[in-house]
């Protein structure tokens, strides 16, 4: 094959084709998945396919998102830059509006001779999907033989569809067309229906990914591909076929035992579980009682097993096509999720349970000594862009703010980053999309919850309380080191100002972050503040 170097794409960068076919990339995203997998030590969850992949690849035990909410996390990792750099800190800002010339991860692969396409949820949604610049082609929907279902709310059961329709109509009538955008007017939190896997979107999108992969191999057998497969579950609502619910005995499902926030923790650091409480049948105030909590966790686990089965189908399709030996598989979750831990349900915190994510990678040429290993190196989702680029032999764009973890594939236990960084604006006084509180939120059943948490913040912060600061400008910056989680609450519009509040958790004695020990450890705080002020650049691994 001759070498071509001057062909251009819509991105304006040059394509390169080399005589040796570059590796395919299977890029699997999972929404709202915390490290609740057998490979991570869960003795309840049923995830044989992901466990098998981890047993032959490399599992990252301490991987962290850059913000525990969908759009900022995904925009960050897909651009290779951090949330404030790209000015995306909530779900309603489109990264391309703020960064028109940014070269995204799939765009970079497209510019270097790859076919790039996706099914499911890779970016936050299709409107933010960068369809013109990131993807060289659309999925092969015209070759699908399975009908894509389109029911109210995605529900299978008529009673749940009707519930969804009614609740949404009621909210729109009261608060206008923006009510659904702001998360108001939802149906049930879960559904257990005897339907085929492809009834729900993840099953359909997996079939579409398989069909699209075959279409690419048929049309361009010598061209490498970057295929994104985005699993929507276990994001709410937890809709999973009955057979996955049946994998679990409710009596075996353990509930969270840490049902209150950290002692002396930031009053603004935890939210009132807005996202879950918007669902029909969920109490609008007070704790989630054990029976309901067990059903909710059952629904979450069933959803995890459902997406595990879809990932298994996708990997089997690679094997059936005979291309596994030239395909890199990477699986990641966009952020963690509280299932009652610290007394809340949802994402959107700066704590370990909100920011730690599952991450695993399999490569055809991974050293045998690294296969099936787990690394405790601190890594970040923003590191995936440079890693995949290096594995594919591509030059790295200059804007990247992560670090390739390819050296860990060769030596999983080597010294690595000094810290991983995450952030989140005032969880207590933001909607679950991280946007400022809307009028509808204040006037609905959420009003009393907002007033309650606001009162706790005022009581704790005293004369530091300022509504504009706490609702709009306060950012929690979390730094995770080998030993500590250090959270600095600052006015991000005025970074030169002193922190409003600091949290410190010692993971050697308090891995679930039950007590903030910042007040009694001023020397540790000073040392960590010095490290924090070096930023992500000053905490990179030394090669």
XYZ file of C-alpha atoms in Angstrom:
543
model
C 0.000 0.000 0.000
C 1.394 3.398 -0.886
C 1.769 6.104 1.715
C -0.604 9.076 1.394
C -0.059 12.185 3.520
C -1.925 15.161 2.023
C -5.588 14.174 1.978
C -7.638 16.464 4.266
C -10.829 16.004 6.295
C -13.513 18.397 7.512
C -11.320 19.079 10.518
C -8.666 20.590 8.255
C -5.956 18.214 9.434
C -4.134 15.763 7.203
C -4.918 12.065 6.975
C -2.145 9.497 7.021
C -2.261 5.960 5.726
C 0.644 3.679 6.399
C 1.598 0.340 4.933
C 0.705 -1.424 8.173
C -2.919 -1.311 9.311
C -3.249 0.477 12.609
C -5.188 -1.149 15.462
C -8.944 -0.784 15.653
C -10.330 0.905 18.752
C -13.466 -0.373 20.499
C -14.346 2.468 22.853
C -17.011 1.370 25.366
C -18.624 4.009 27.577
C -20.918 3.145 30.477
C -23.146 5.792 32.028
C -23.349 6.172 35.829
C -21.406 2.957 36.495
C -19.435 2.931 39.705
C -16.848 0.155 40.217
C -19.645 -2.284 41.109
C -18.280 -5.275 39.186
C -17.009 -8.701 40.077
C -13.586 -7.630 38.850
C -13.607 -4.897 41.495
C -14.490 -7.289 44.283
C -18.284 -7.198 44.377
C -19.625 -10.515 45.671
C -23.174 -9.828 44.464
C -23.134 -8.290 41.001
C -23.209 -10.619 37.979
C -20.817 -9.271 35.336
C -19.088 -12.253 33.684
C -18.152 -10.472 30.455
C -16.467 -7.459 32.006
C -14.811 -9.722 34.563
C -13.453 -11.886 31.746
C -12.117 -8.856 29.900
C -10.400 -7.621 33.068
C -8.910 -11.066 33.681
C -7.038 -10.826 30.381
C -6.400 -7.086 30.371
C -5.362 -4.395 32.844
C -7.783 -3.124 35.492
C -7.356 0.342 36.992
C -8.332 0.336 40.645
C -7.944 4.072 41.173
C -9.269 5.859 38.094
C -11.073 9.175 38.513
C -13.362 11.333 36.424
C -12.772 15.059 36.150
C -16.336 15.958 37.122
C -19.050 13.645 38.404
C -21.732 14.600 35.916
C -22.311 13.401 32.362
C -21.589 16.244 29.955
C -18.540 17.805 31.663
C -16.977 14.382 32.222
C -17.505 13.281 28.629
C -16.565 16.617 27.071
C -13.367 16.581 29.127
C -12.230 13.091 28.189
C -13.262 13.467 24.540
C -11.311 16.712 24.161
C -8.448 15.645 26.410
C -8.790 18.847 28.441
C -10.211 19.585 31.873
C -13.670 21.047 32.618
C -12.613 24.622 33.310
C -10.196 24.658 30.381
C -13.046 23.911 27.979
C -15.550 25.904 30.076
C -17.966 22.999 30.498
C -18.986 22.565 34.140
C -22.672 21.698 33.676
C -24.798 19.678 31.271
C -26.177 22.531 29.163
C -22.984 23.966 27.660
C -21.918 22.450 24.340
C -18.138 22.128 24.306
C -17.918 23.040 20.607
C -19.597 26.413 21.205
C -16.829 27.236 23.651
C -14.009 25.501 21.757
C -14.719 25.667 18.018
C -11.213 24.579 16.981
C -10.625 21.833 19.544
C -9.511 18.509 18.060
C -11.455 15.727 19.757
C -10.307 12.156 20.276
C -12.308 10.604 17.385
C -11.581 13.644 15.210
C -7.861 13.017 15.738
C -8.268 9.388 14.688
C -10.341 10.384 11.661
C -7.625 12.817 10.613
C -5.137 9.963 10.782
C -6.916 7.583 8.449
C -9.526 5.974 10.709
C -13.204 5.396 10.106
C -14.895 6.850 13.187
C -18.456 6.216 14.249
C -20.569 5.461 17.305
C -23.842 4.141 18.645
C -25.474 4.969 21.966
C -24.170 7.583 24.394
C -20.595 8.755 23.853
C -20.931 12.497 24.157
C -23.703 13.692 26.475
C -26.354 13.482 23.753
C -26.753 13.680 19.979
C -27.171 17.475 20.071
C -23.732 17.701 21.694
C -22.405 14.796 19.626
C -20.082 16.794 17.343
C -21.560 14.933 14.391
C -19.757 16.885 11.670
C -16.234 16.968 13.093
C -15.776 13.873 15.269
C -17.343 11.156 13.139
C -16.476 10.113 9.609
C -19.740 8.237 9.078
C -23.081 7.434 10.646
C -24.067 4.094 12.106
C -25.555 1.609 9.624
C -29.192 1.998 10.684
C -30.311 1.125 7.151
C -28.968 -2.413 7.649
C -30.824 -3.064 10.887
C -33.475 -5.762 10.826
C -34.664 -5.035 14.354
C -37.181 -2.281 14.982
C -36.090 0.545 17.260
C -38.729 0.972 19.933
C -40.012 4.454 20.704
C -42.248 4.466 23.738
C -42.958 7.227 26.270
C -39.921 7.416 28.546
C -38.567 4.224 27.017
C -40.839 2.124 29.226
C -42.202 -1.244 28.130
C -45.168 -1.496 30.504
C -48.277 0.532 29.558
C -48.863 1.713 33.118
C -45.343 3.147 33.286
C -45.724 4.835 29.904
C -48.939 6.466 31.071
C -47.338 7.547 34.341
C -44.482 9.150 32.442
C -46.845 10.972 30.050
C -49.020 12.308 32.859
C -46.179 13.521 35.066
C -44.456 15.290 32.185
C -47.677 16.932 31.028
C -48.406 18.160 34.558
C -44.949 19.708 34.900
C -45.041 21.361 31.471
C -48.465 22.805 32.246
C -47.155 24.326 35.457
C -43.573 25.300 34.604
C -43.415 25.487 30.820
C -41.574 23.663 28.079
C -38.265 23.782 29.963
C -39.549 21.484 32.708
C -38.305 18.254 31.017
C -34.953 19.926 30.270
C -34.614 20.707 33.960
C -35.381 17.131 34.934
C -38.927 17.604 36.158
C -41.816 15.313 35.293
C -40.465 11.772 35.366
C -41.929 8.287 35.391
C -40.884 5.434 37.684
C -37.241 4.974 38.654
C -37.162 1.379 37.430
C -38.921 -1.250 35.364
C -38.859 -5.046 35.372
C -40.403 -6.207 32.104
C -40.250 -9.498 30.237
C -38.934 -8.082 26.971
C -35.974 -8.927 24.698
C -32.681 -7.126 25.231
C -33.178 -5.065 22.091
C -36.423 -3.508 23.352
C -34.402 -1.126 25.514
C -31.910 1.227 23.922
C -28.686 -0.427 25.066
C -29.601 -3.739 23.467
C -30.651 -2.028 20.258
C -27.525 0.135 20.145
C -25.292 -2.892 20.673
C -26.916 -4.649 17.725
C -26.468 -1.465 15.708
C -22.779 -1.294 16.670
C -22.273 -4.895 15.528
C -24.057 -4.246 12.236
C -22.041 -1.055 11.731
C -18.760 -2.821 12.438
C -19.612 -5.453 9.820
C -20.545 -2.708 7.376
C -17.178 -0.998 7.870
C -15.307 -4.267 7.410
C -17.269 -4.999 4.249
C -16.769 -1.576 2.688
C -13.248 -0.784 3.921
C -11.573 -4.004 5.104
C -8.115 -2.423 5.090
C -9.112 0.699 7.002
C -8.884 0.783 10.824
C -11.903 1.937 12.785
C -12.659 3.816 15.992
C -16.038 2.499 17.143
C -17.745 4.050 20.143
C -20.401 1.991 21.936
C -22.175 3.936 24.651
C -24.240 2.132 27.286
C -26.958 4.358 28.793
C -27.586 2.085 31.748
C -27.173 2.018 34.693
C -28.267 5.645 34.380
C -31.759 6.296 35.680
C -34.287 5.109 34.818
C -33.201 1.545 35.609
C -35.006 -0.332 32.849
C -33.757 -3.874 32.410
C -35.307 -7.077 31.037
C -36.729 -9.449 33.613
C -34.034 -12.103 33.109
C -31.432 -9.740 34.551
C -33.574 -8.963 37.580
C -33.917 -12.709 38.073
C -30.142 -13.064 38.501
C -30.464 -11.603 41.986
C -31.976 -12.705 45.270
C -33.058 -9.512 47.044
C -31.999 -11.016 50.367
C -28.392 -11.073 49.136
C -28.316 -7.383 48.274
C -26.464 -5.393 50.912
C -27.458 -1.817 51.623
C -25.181 1.085 52.414
C -24.312 1.292 56.084
C -22.810 4.795 55.953
C -26.077 6.678 55.774
C -24.937 10.148 56.810
C -22.478 12.635 55.431
C -18.928 13.004 56.712
C -18.511 14.320 60.237
C -17.462 17.981 59.941
C -17.852 17.686 56.176
C -18.862 20.542 53.896
C -22.578 21.245 54.216
C -22.559 22.161 50.512
C -20.828 18.931 49.505
C -23.907 16.685 49.383
C -27.184 17.170 47.557
C -30.727 16.044 48.524
C -30.840 13.248 45.882
C -32.763 15.443 43.448
C -32.269 13.146 40.455
C -33.830 10.118 42.130
C -36.562 12.055 43.945
C -37.843 13.388 40.610
C -39.023 9.853 39.839
C -42.554 8.698 40.558
C -42.941 6.742 43.784
C -39.780 8.086 45.439
C -40.248 10.052 48.683
C -39.811 13.777 48.106
C -38.242 14.243 51.529
C -36.682 12.171 54.268
C -34.658 8.959 54.008
C -35.195 6.147 51.518
C -36.480 3.257 53.628
C -34.708 -0.107 53.466
C -37.308 -2.005 51.433
C -37.331 0.638 48.710
C -33.555 1.034 48.909
C -33.118 -2.702 48.310
C -35.459 -2.588 45.307
C -33.573 0.401 43.893
C -30.212 -1.278 44.300
C -31.677 -4.447 42.771
C -32.743 -2.348 39.782
C -29.266 -0.814 39.503
C -27.572 -4.223 39.634
C -29.986 -5.672 37.074
C -29.113 -2.772 34.783
C -25.397 -3.437 35.263
C -25.854 -7.104 34.354
C -27.891 -6.060 31.318
C -25.132 -3.829 29.947
C -22.528 -6.474 30.782
C -24.385 -8.903 28.519
C -24.426 -6.339 25.697
C -20.686 -5.776 26.021
C -20.197 -9.528 25.859
C -22.142 -9.623 22.590
C -19.991 -6.847 21.153
C -16.731 -8.555 22.076
C -17.996 -11.861 20.693
C -18.726 -10.056 17.429
C -15.090 -8.931 17.290
C -14.007 -12.544 17.686
C -16.497 -13.768 15.090
C -15.216 -11.187 12.620
C -11.646 -12.370 13.169
C -10.332 -8.915 14.126
C -9.826 -9.245 17.865
C -6.065 -9.640 17.392
C -5.864 -6.125 15.952
C -8.364 -4.329 18.197
C -7.800 -2.363 21.400
C -10.736 -2.548 23.818
C -11.133 0.131 26.457
C -14.085 0.266 28.878
C -14.802 3.242 31.105
C -17.506 4.751 33.290
C -18.110 8.491 33.192
C -18.404 8.955 36.985
C -19.409 7.184 40.170
C -22.805 6.975 41.870
C -24.033 7.011 45.474
C -26.451 4.160 46.238
C -27.331 5.428 49.699
C -23.741 6.043 50.784
C -23.463 9.248 52.799
C -27.271 9.237 52.872
C -27.737 10.224 49.229
C -28.609 8.697 45.870
C -26.998 9.978 42.698
C -23.782 11.299 41.223
C -22.607 14.915 41.509
C -20.231 14.946 44.485
C -16.504 15.408 45.014
C -16.171 12.320 47.210
C -14.569 8.991 46.377
C -17.882 7.291 45.672
C -18.815 10.029 43.175
C -15.509 10.412 41.342
C -13.954 6.930 41.241
C -14.798 5.070 38.053
C -14.291 1.648 36.457
C -11.601 1.571 33.785
C -10.052 -1.382 32.007
C -8.087 -1.907 28.821
C -7.198 -4.896 26.662
C -4.621 -4.738 23.898
C -3.501 -7.525 21.572
C 0.166 -7.031 22.411
C -0.077 -6.400 26.137
C 2.830 -8.131 27.948
C 1.765 -11.484 29.397
C 2.971 -10.362 32.807
C 0.444 -7.524 32.805
C -2.606 -9.538 31.761
C -5.149 -9.996 34.506
C -3.340 -7.526 36.754
C -4.770 -4.616 38.707
C -2.860 -1.371 39.016
C -3.302 1.034 41.914
C -1.747 3.885 39.956
C -3.727 7.115 40.054
C -5.129 7.750 36.581
C -7.748 10.104 35.162
C -10.263 9.823 32.358
C -8.530 12.714 30.631
C -5.571 10.327 30.205
C -7.439 8.138 27.707
C -6.944 10.486 24.747
C -3.119 10.447 24.878
C -3.085 6.739 25.749
C -5.141 5.601 22.776
C -3.271 7.949 20.486
C 0.068 6.532 21.587
C -1.141 2.945 21.228
C -2.224 3.740 17.668
C 1.074 5.418 16.868
C -0.456 8.884 16.443
C 1.241 12.131 17.339
C -0.352 13.926 20.284
C -2.112 17.275 19.865
C -0.550 20.042 21.949
C -3.707 20.908 23.895
C -3.934 17.659 25.900
C -4.044 17.875 29.698
C -3.736 14.194 30.526
C -0.866 11.737 30.487
C -0.634 8.537 28.494
C -0.704 5.513 30.787
C 0.878 3.216 28.195
C 3.892 2.692 30.552
C 1.476 1.097 33.055
C 0.533 -1.544 30.490
C 4.130 -2.673 30.561
C 4.726 -2.193 34.289
C 1.448 -1.880 36.248
C 3.128 -1.282 39.605
C 5.534 1.454 38.565
C 5.476 4.884 40.232
C 2.910 7.113 38.625
C 1.005 10.350 39.154
C 1.142 12.061 42.544
C -2.525 13.080 42.358
C -5.764 12.911 40.386
C -8.083 15.920 40.179
C -11.861 16.269 40.072
C -14.233 19.161 40.631
C -17.897 19.975 41.145
C -19.795 23.240 41.775
C -21.825 23.364 45.017
C -23.737 20.043 44.765
C -26.253 21.127 47.403
C -27.402 24.231 45.519
C -27.259 23.051 41.927
C -29.629 20.875 39.961
C -28.346 17.386 39.164
C -27.202 18.641 35.759
C -24.911 20.984 37.752
C -26.783 24.023 36.424
C -28.079 26.749 38.764
C -31.399 26.072 40.463
C -34.391 26.832 38.267
C -37.635 28.450 39.348
C -39.383 25.110 38.906
C -36.961 23.395 41.260
C -37.598 25.966 43.969
C -41.380 25.874 43.634
C -41.952 22.126 43.417
C -41.590 19.519 46.112
C -37.861 20.264 45.942
C -38.382 23.652 47.567
C -38.339 22.394 51.179
C -35.247 20.272 50.447
C -33.423 23.273 49.032
C -34.350 25.443 52.014
C -33.239 22.719 54.411
C -29.798 22.248 52.888
C -29.377 26.006 52.479
C -30.031 26.400 56.202
C -27.302 23.871 56.991
C -24.822 25.752 54.821
C -25.657 29.089 56.478
C -25.316 27.516 59.925
C -21.913 26.055 59.084
C -20.467 28.922 57.058
C -21.753 31.855 59.102
C -20.526 35.195 57.772
C -18.975 33.463 54.749
C -22.461 32.858 53.401
C -23.185 34.729 50.196
C -25.964 33.521 47.930
C -24.294 34.501 44.669
C -21.049 32.825 45.693
C -22.562 29.576 46.958
C -25.128 29.133 44.202
C -23.107 30.269 41.218
C -19.384 30.661 41.851
C -18.355 28.128 44.495
C -16.363 25.165 43.171
C -15.164 22.148 45.080
C -11.782 20.961 43.812
C -10.882 17.426 44.856
C -7.314 16.152 44.823
C -6.848 12.418 45.366
C -3.343 11.387 46.407
C -2.109 7.948 47.338
C -3.217 8.506 50.927
C -5.598 11.453 51.049
C -8.644 13.040 49.498
C -8.274 16.796 49.799
C -11.204 19.039 48.802
C -10.737 22.786 48.466
C -13.898 24.884 48.189
C -13.090 28.118 46.339
C -14.630 30.974 44.389
C -13.633 29.809 40.918
C -14.357 33.244 39.438
C -11.794 34.728 41.844
C -9.178 31.989 42.324
C -6.774 34.296 44.156
C -9.156 34.431 47.139
C -8.619 32.188 50.142
C -10.576 28.910 50.250
C -14.016 29.037 51.809
C -13.702 25.546 53.320
C -11.373 22.554 53.253
C -12.013 18.828 53.653
C -9.384 16.174 54.352
C -9.872 12.399 54.478
C -7.175 9.874 55.312
C -7.794 6.754 53.218
C -5.401 4.610 55.231
C -7.784 4.716 58.204
C -10.996 6.073 56.677
C -11.504 4.697 53.140
C -15.196 5.594 53.053
C -14.557 9.200 54.084
C -16.603 9.371 57.262
C -14.729 12.212 58.973
C -13.177 15.443 57.780
C -9.910 15.795 59.713
C -8.700 19.066 58.179
C -9.202 21.110 61.349
C -6.934 18.977 63.532
C -4.213 18.480 60.902
C -3.019 21.942 59.834
C 0.441 20.722 58.807
C -1.010 18.063 56.512
C -3.381 20.655 55.069
C -0.473 23.017 54.398
C 1.546 20.278 52.701
C -1.398 19.192 50.562
C -2.264 22.780 49.686
C 1.250 23.228 48.344
C 0.772 20.097 46.250
C -2.693 21.228 45.155
C -1.341 24.579 44.008
C 1.044 22.797 41.632
C -2.028 21.727 39.681
C -2.303 18.728 37.412
C 0.882 19.737 35.597
C 2.909 19.507 38.789
C 1.568 16.067 39.697
C 2.296 14.161 36.485
C 4.270 10.928 36.539
C 7.990 11.289 36.004
C 9.056 9.144 33.072
